[in-house]
Amino acid sequence: MKQRVITALALLLLLIVVVWQIYTPFFVFVVSVFATISAYEIMNCAKISNKFIKIAGCVFAFFVPYFSSASVLNPLVKTEEWFLVINAVPRFIFLAAIIMAFFLAMLKGYSHTKFEDVAIAIVASIIVPWCYSIFVLLRDITGYKTQFGVYLIFYALISALVTDIGAQLGGMKFGKTQMSPNISPKKTVEGACCGILLGFIANCAAFLLYSVFADAPIPKIQAAVLLGLAPVVQFIGMMGDLTASVLKRNFGIKDFGNIFPGHGGVMDRFDSTLFTLVLTYGIATVIL
């Protein structure tokens, strides 16, 4: 327990630094590092032995967030200049190239590389990093250095992390009915309800703080949609956590990694967040 608390405090300190530097290339670098580590953790847990696939997949995962927005390198590189760079070649070409490279690597190393390895590598090095890149997409969704984008990031984080904390505490106190005994026996319906309640309260508090301190308040209709759908986003986040549990059971492991002592790997910390990010981004693109 002591180790978990120390790690949690270290992660909180990192979060503070990242938020402080959210409009600098450091923010995107941290997102890229997390995407790369997550890609490696998944491929490593799947026991992919093809070194080329693992290395190429990790390299590709690192650069995915840098192609998510033209403002990722501000102020080092102007938005207009990076826009020309990332749009010089259609993104589909890069996707096709890495997928083709994976399949060629499978052919070359057919004795120890299966189609399942390629499929997992595609998910780990393309889909997962794209989910991480939504941190940048949300930040810049209404323009560079707009507060609403930062609020959306916290909306997604709260929907995942606070809900998870509430579910754990609620499950320890009131948990009786198993939610998914075959996947994660410790998760309970009572804990899930407590998690959704705590997450909703935290999202309401975040909205009130934003309304007080932001330069421009959120329009009533947009605010109503975001808060009204918050429990749905939180529920999807819990499904993301269960999805990760299924993967770990398939791989025969307890955690994706051990980079965070007492908490597991990067994927163990961000599995539910990746799901809430995707849904938050979908909601935001509809209401804006």
Short mmCIF file of C-alpha atoms in Angstrom, two decimals:
data_model
loop_
_atom_site.label_atom_id
_atom_site.label_comp_id
_atom_site.label_asym_id
_atom_site.label_seq_id
_atom_site.Cartn_x
_atom_site.Cartn_y
_atom_site.Cartn_z
CA MET A 1 0.00 0.00 0.00
CA LYS A 2 2.85 2.37 0.85
CA GLN A 3 4.41 1.73 -2.54
CA ARG A 4 1.11 2.45 -4.30
CA VAL A 5 0.75 5.75 -2.44
CA ILE A 6 4.31 6.84 -3.26
CA THR A 7 3.81 5.98 -6.93
CA ALA A 8 0.44 7.79 -6.98
CA LEU A 9 2.09 10.93 -5.55
CA ALA A 10 4.83 10.73 -8.18
CA LEU A 11 2.22 10.41 -10.92
CA LEU A 12 0.34 13.39 -9.49
CA LEU A 13 3.54 15.43 -9.60
CA LEU A 14 4.07 14.40 -13.22
CA LEU A 15 0.49 15.41 -14.02
CA ILE A 16 1.06 18.84 -12.50
CA VAL A 17 4.22 19.34 -14.58
CA VAL A 18 2.49 18.13 -17.76
CA VAL A 19 -0.48 20.45 -17.20
CA TRP A 20 1.92 23.33 -16.57
CA GLN A 21 3.61 22.57 -19.90
CA ILE A 22 0.44 21.61 -21.79
CA TYR A 23 1.03 24.16 -24.56
CA THR A 24 4.63 23.16 -25.16
CA PRO A 25 6.27 20.30 -27.10
CA PHE A 26 6.99 18.66 -23.72
CA PHE A 27 3.30 17.76 -23.40
CA VAL A 28 3.28 16.02 -26.77
CA PHE A 29 6.57 14.30 -25.94
CA VAL A 30 5.10 12.80 -22.76
CA VAL A 31 2.03 11.64 -24.69
CA SER A 32 4.30 10.03 -27.31
CA VAL A 33 6.40 8.30 -24.65
CA PHE A 34 3.28 6.87 -22.99
CA ALA A 35 2.01 5.71 -26.40
CA THR A 36 5.33 4.03 -27.16
CA ILE A 37 5.55 2.29 -23.79
CA SER A 38 1.96 1.10 -24.12
CA ALA A 39 2.66 -0.31 -27.58
CA TYR A 40 5.74 -2.13 -26.25
CA GLU A 41 3.84 -3.47 -23.22
CA ILE A 42 1.09 -4.95 -25.38
CA MET A 43 3.47 -6.54 -27.87
CA ASN A 44 5.71 -7.80 -25.09
CA CYS A 45 2.80 -9.33 -23.16
CA ALA A 46 1.62 -10.98 -26.39
CA LYS A 47 5.10 -12.52 -26.61
CA ILE A 48 5.79 -11.17 -30.09
CA SER A 49 9.31 -12.40 -30.80
CA ASN A 50 9.84 -10.67 -34.16
CA LYS A 51 12.27 -7.88 -33.25
CA PHE A 52 11.60 -5.85 -36.39
CA ILE A 53 7.85 -5.74 -35.68
CA LYS A 54 8.42 -4.70 -32.06
CA ILE A 55 10.98 -2.00 -32.89
CA ALA A 56 9.15 -0.63 -35.95
CA GLY A 57 5.86 -0.69 -34.05
CA CYS A 58 7.31 1.27 -31.14
CA VAL A 59 8.96 3.84 -33.42
CA PHE A 60 5.71 4.33 -35.35
CA ALA A 61 3.74 4.62 -32.08
CA PHE A 62 6.05 7.40 -30.89
CA PHE A 63 5.43 9.57 -33.95
CA VAL A 64 1.64 9.11 -34.22
CA PRO A 65 0.79 11.95 -31.77
CA TYR A 66 3.08 14.33 -33.68
CA PHE A 67 0.80 14.02 -36.71
CA SER A 68 -2.39 14.71 -34.73
CA SER A 69 -2.24 18.51 -34.80
CA ALA A 70 -0.36 21.24 -36.62
CA SER A 71 0.33 22.94 -33.27
CA VAL A 72 2.23 20.08 -31.61
CA LEU A 73 5.64 21.76 -31.89
CA ASN A 74 4.61 25.29 -31.01
CA PRO A 75 6.46 27.50 -30.23
CA LEU A 76 9.54 25.70 -31.61
CA VAL A 77 7.94 25.21 -35.03
CA LYS A 78 5.15 27.45 -36.26
CA THR A 79 1.73 25.91 -36.84
CA GLU A 80 1.74 26.82 -40.52
CA GLU A 81 5.12 25.17 -41.08
CA TRP A 82 4.27 21.92 -39.29
CA PHE A 83 0.91 21.81 -41.09
CA LEU A 84 2.78 21.65 -44.39
CA VAL A 85 5.01 18.87 -43.08
CA ILE A 86 2.29 16.56 -41.74
CA ASN A 87 0.12 17.09 -44.81
CA ALA A 88 2.87 16.70 -47.39
CA VAL A 89 2.07 12.97 -47.62
CA PRO A 90 -1.42 11.52 -46.98
CA ARG A 91 -1.53 9.74 -43.60
CA PHE A 92 -2.94 6.68 -45.33
CA ILE A 93 0.46 6.16 -46.97
CA PHE A 94 2.17 5.88 -43.58
CA LEU A 95 -0.47 3.46 -42.31
CA ALA A 96 -0.20 1.31 -45.42
CA ALA A 97 3.60 1.34 -45.17
CA ILE A 98 3.79 0.16 -41.57
CA ILE A 99 1.12 -2.53 -42.07
CA MET A 100 2.91 -3.76 -45.21
CA ALA A 101 6.19 -3.80 -43.30
CA PHE A 102 4.60 -5.93 -40.57
CA PHE A 103 3.36 -8.47 -43.10
CA LEU A 104 6.72 -8.60 -44.89
CA ALA A 105 8.38 -9.18 -41.53
CA MET A 106 5.91 -12.03 -40.94
CA LEU A 107 6.91 -13.61 -44.25
CA LYS A 108 10.61 -13.28 -43.50
CA GLY A 109 10.25 -14.69 -40.01
CA TYR A 110 7.40 -17.10 -40.71
CA SER A 111 8.89 -19.74 -38.41
CA HIS A 112 8.29 -17.63 -35.30
CA THR A 113 5.83 -14.95 -36.45
CA LYS A 114 2.09 -15.57 -36.74
CA PHE A 115 -0.73 -13.53 -38.24
CA GLU A 116 -1.92 -12.90 -34.67
CA ASP A 117 1.39 -11.12 -34.01
CA VAL A 118 0.75 -8.76 -36.91
CA ALA A 119 -2.84 -8.11 -35.80
CA ILE A 120 -1.73 -7.33 -32.25
CA ALA A 121 1.08 -5.11 -33.53
CA ILE A 122 -1.39 -3.11 -35.63
CA VAL A 123 -3.58 -2.51 -32.59
CA ALA A 124 -0.61 -1.72 -30.34
CA SER A 125 1.32 0.59 -32.68
CA ILE A 126 -1.52 2.30 -34.59
CA ILE A 127 -4.84 2.23 -32.76
CA VAL A 128 -3.53 2.66 -29.19
CA PRO A 129 -1.21 5.58 -30.08
CA TRP A 130 -4.05 7.24 -31.98
CA CYS A 131 -6.12 7.05 -28.81
CA TYR A 132 -3.27 8.73 -26.92
CA SER A 133 -3.05 11.42 -29.60
CA ILE A 134 -6.58 12.47 -28.65
CA PHE A 135 -4.97 14.28 -25.70
CA VAL A 136 -3.49 16.64 -28.31
CA LEU A 137 -6.61 16.67 -30.49
CA LEU A 138 -8.74 17.73 -27.52
CA ARG A 139 -6.23 20.36 -26.45
CA ASP A 140 -6.41 22.02 -29.87
CA ILE A 141 -10.04 21.19 -30.74
CA THR A 142 -11.15 24.83 -30.64
CA GLY A 143 -7.78 26.33 -31.48
CA TYR A 144 -4.33 26.60 -29.95
CA LYS A 145 -4.28 27.79 -26.32
CA THR A 146 -8.03 27.63 -25.75
CA GLN A 147 -9.17 26.65 -22.26
CA PHE A 148 -12.11 24.55 -23.41
CA GLY A 149 -9.79 21.92 -24.85
CA VAL A 150 -8.00 21.56 -21.51
CA TYR A 151 -11.36 21.20 -19.78
CA LEU A 152 -12.26 18.35 -22.15
CA ILE A 153 -9.01 16.57 -21.28
CA PHE A 154 -9.85 16.77 -17.58
CA TYR A 155 -13.41 15.68 -18.35
CA ALA A 156 -12.04 12.48 -19.91
CA LEU A 157 -9.47 11.95 -17.14
CA ILE A 158 -12.02 12.45 -14.38
CA SER A 159 -14.45 10.12 -16.11
CA ALA A 160 -11.79 7.40 -16.04
CA LEU A 161 -9.55 7.93 -13.02
CA VAL A 162 -11.96 9.33 -10.44
CA THR A 163 -14.57 6.76 -11.42
CA ASP A 164 -11.96 4.03 -10.97
CA ILE A 165 -11.04 5.32 -7.50
CA GLY A 166 -14.70 5.57 -6.51
CA ALA A 167 -15.37 2.05 -7.77
CA GLN A 168 -12.46 0.65 -5.75
CA LEU A 169 -13.43 2.42 -2.54
CA GLY A 170 -17.14 1.73 -3.02
CA GLY A 171 -16.45 -1.91 -3.77
CA MET A 172 -14.36 -2.28 -0.60
CA LYS A 173 -17.11 -0.71 1.51
CA PHE A 174 -20.36 -1.86 -0.10
CA GLY A 175 -19.39 -4.45 -2.72
CA LYS A 176 -21.52 -7.62 -2.70
CA THR A 177 -22.72 -8.30 -6.25
CA GLN A 178 -19.98 -9.27 -8.69
CA MET A 179 -20.21 -7.29 -11.92
CA SER A 180 -18.19 -9.63 -14.10
CA PRO A 181 -16.98 -12.63 -12.08
CA ASN A 182 -15.34 -14.41 -15.01
CA ILE A 183 -13.29 -11.38 -16.06
CA SER A 184 -12.56 -9.39 -12.90
CA PRO A 185 -14.00 -11.00 -9.73
CA LYS A 186 -13.15 -8.03 -7.49
CA LYS A 187 -15.33 -5.57 -9.43
CA THR A 188 -18.85 -5.19 -8.05
CA VAL A 189 -22.07 -3.53 -9.15
CA GLU A 190 -22.17 -1.50 -5.93
CA GLY A 191 -18.59 -0.33 -6.51
CA ALA A 192 -19.41 0.65 -10.10
CA CYS A 193 -22.38 2.71 -8.94
CA CYS A 194 -20.21 4.46 -6.35
CA GLY A 195 -17.58 5.12 -9.01
CA ILE A 196 -20.07 6.64 -11.42
CA LEU A 197 -21.54 8.79 -8.64
CA LEU A 198 -18.15 10.06 -7.48
CA GLY A 199 -16.99 10.66 -11.05
CA PHE A 200 -20.17 12.59 -11.86
CA ILE A 201 -19.76 14.77 -8.77
CA ALA A 202 -16.12 15.43 -9.70
CA ASN A 203 -17.13 16.36 -13.26
CA CYS A 204 -19.77 18.76 -11.91
CA ALA A 205 -17.14 20.32 -9.63
CA ALA A 206 -14.73 20.67 -12.58
CA PHE A 207 -17.48 22.33 -14.62
CA LEU A 208 -18.22 24.81 -11.83
CA LEU A 209 -14.54 25.67 -11.47
CA TYR A 210 -14.24 26.15 -15.22
CA SER A 211 -17.32 28.38 -15.24
CA VAL A 212 -15.80 30.57 -12.54
CA PHE A 213 -12.23 30.87 -13.76
CA ALA A 214 -12.37 30.39 -17.55
CA ASP A 215 -12.21 33.31 -19.93
CA ALA A 216 -15.30 32.09 -21.80
CA PRO A 217 -17.94 29.89 -20.12
CA ILE A 218 -19.31 26.78 -21.83
CA PRO A 219 -22.64 27.45 -23.60
CA LYS A 220 -25.61 25.96 -21.72
CA ILE A 221 -26.50 23.41 -24.40
CA GLN A 222 -22.94 22.11 -24.64
CA ALA A 223 -22.64 22.00 -20.85
CA ALA A 224 -25.91 20.08 -20.55
CA VAL A 225 -24.77 17.51 -23.12
CA LEU A 226 -21.36 17.02 -21.49
CA LEU A 227 -22.72 16.64 -17.97
CA GLY A 228 -25.70 14.60 -19.13
CA LEU A 229 -23.44 12.14 -20.93
CA ALA A 230 -20.80 12.04 -18.19
CA PRO A 231 -22.21 8.82 -16.62
CA VAL A 232 -22.18 7.20 -20.06
CA VAL A 233 -18.55 8.19 -20.62
CA GLN A 234 -17.69 6.87 -17.16
CA PHE A 235 -19.44 3.57 -17.87
CA ILE A 236 -17.53 3.19 -21.13
CA GLY A 237 -14.34 3.86 -19.18
CA MET A 238 -15.16 0.93 -16.90
CA MET A 239 -15.76 -1.22 -19.97
CA GLY A 240 -12.30 -0.19 -21.15
CA ASP A 241 -10.88 -1.42 -17.86
CA LEU A 242 -12.69 -4.75 -18.28
CA THR A 243 -11.45 -4.98 -21.88
CA ALA A 244 -7.89 -4.64 -20.62
CA SER A 245 -8.62 -7.36 -18.03
CA VAL A 246 -9.75 -9.69 -20.82
CA LEU A 247 -6.52 -9.03 -22.71
CA LYS A 248 -4.43 -9.74 -19.62
CA ARG A 249 -6.31 -12.99 -19.06
CA ASN A 250 -5.72 -13.96 -22.69
CA PHE A 251 -2.02 -13.18 -22.30
CA GLY A 252 -1.86 -14.97 -18.94
CA ILE A 253 -0.49 -11.97 -17.04
CA LYS A 254 -1.48 -9.88 -14.02
CA ASP A 255 -0.23 -6.50 -15.25
CA PHE A 256 0.92 -5.11 -18.60
CA GLY A 257 4.15 -3.91 -17.01
CA ASN A 258 5.82 -2.73 -13.81
CA ILE A 259 7.01 0.78 -14.69
CA PHE A 260 4.73 2.16 -11.96
CA PRO A 261 5.49 0.16 -8.77
CA GLY A 262 2.27 -1.00 -7.15
CA HIS A 263 0.19 0.14 -10.14
CA GLY A 264 1.54 -1.91 -13.03
CA GLY A 265 2.38 -0.55 -16.46
CA VAL A 266 1.30 2.45 -18.49
CA MET A 267 -1.55 0.49 -20.06
CA ASP A 268 -2.73 -0.53 -16.59
CA ARG A 269 -3.10 3.16 -15.71
CA PHE A 270 -4.56 4.38 -19.00
CA ASP A 271 -6.75 1.49 -20.21
CA SER A 272 -10.02 3.14 -19.17
CA THR A 273 -8.73 6.63 -20.07
CA LEU A 274 -8.18 5.65 -23.70
CA PHE A 275 -11.86 4.71 -23.94
CA THR A 276 -13.10 7.92 -22.29
CA LEU A 277 -10.81 9.98 -24.52
CA VAL A 278 -12.30 8.49 -27.68
CA LEU A 279 -15.88 9.03 -26.51
CA THR A 280 -15.15 12.55 -25.24
CA TYR A 281 -13.61 13.47 -28.58
CA GLY A 282 -16.63 12.06 -30.41
CA ILE A 283 -19.02 14.08 -28.24
CA ALA A 284 -16.95 17.23 -28.63
CA THR A 285 -16.87 17.02 -32.42
CA VAL A 286 -20.68 16.74 -32.46
CA ILE A 287 -21.50 19.60 -30.08
CA LEU A 288 -18.95 22.09 -31.43
#
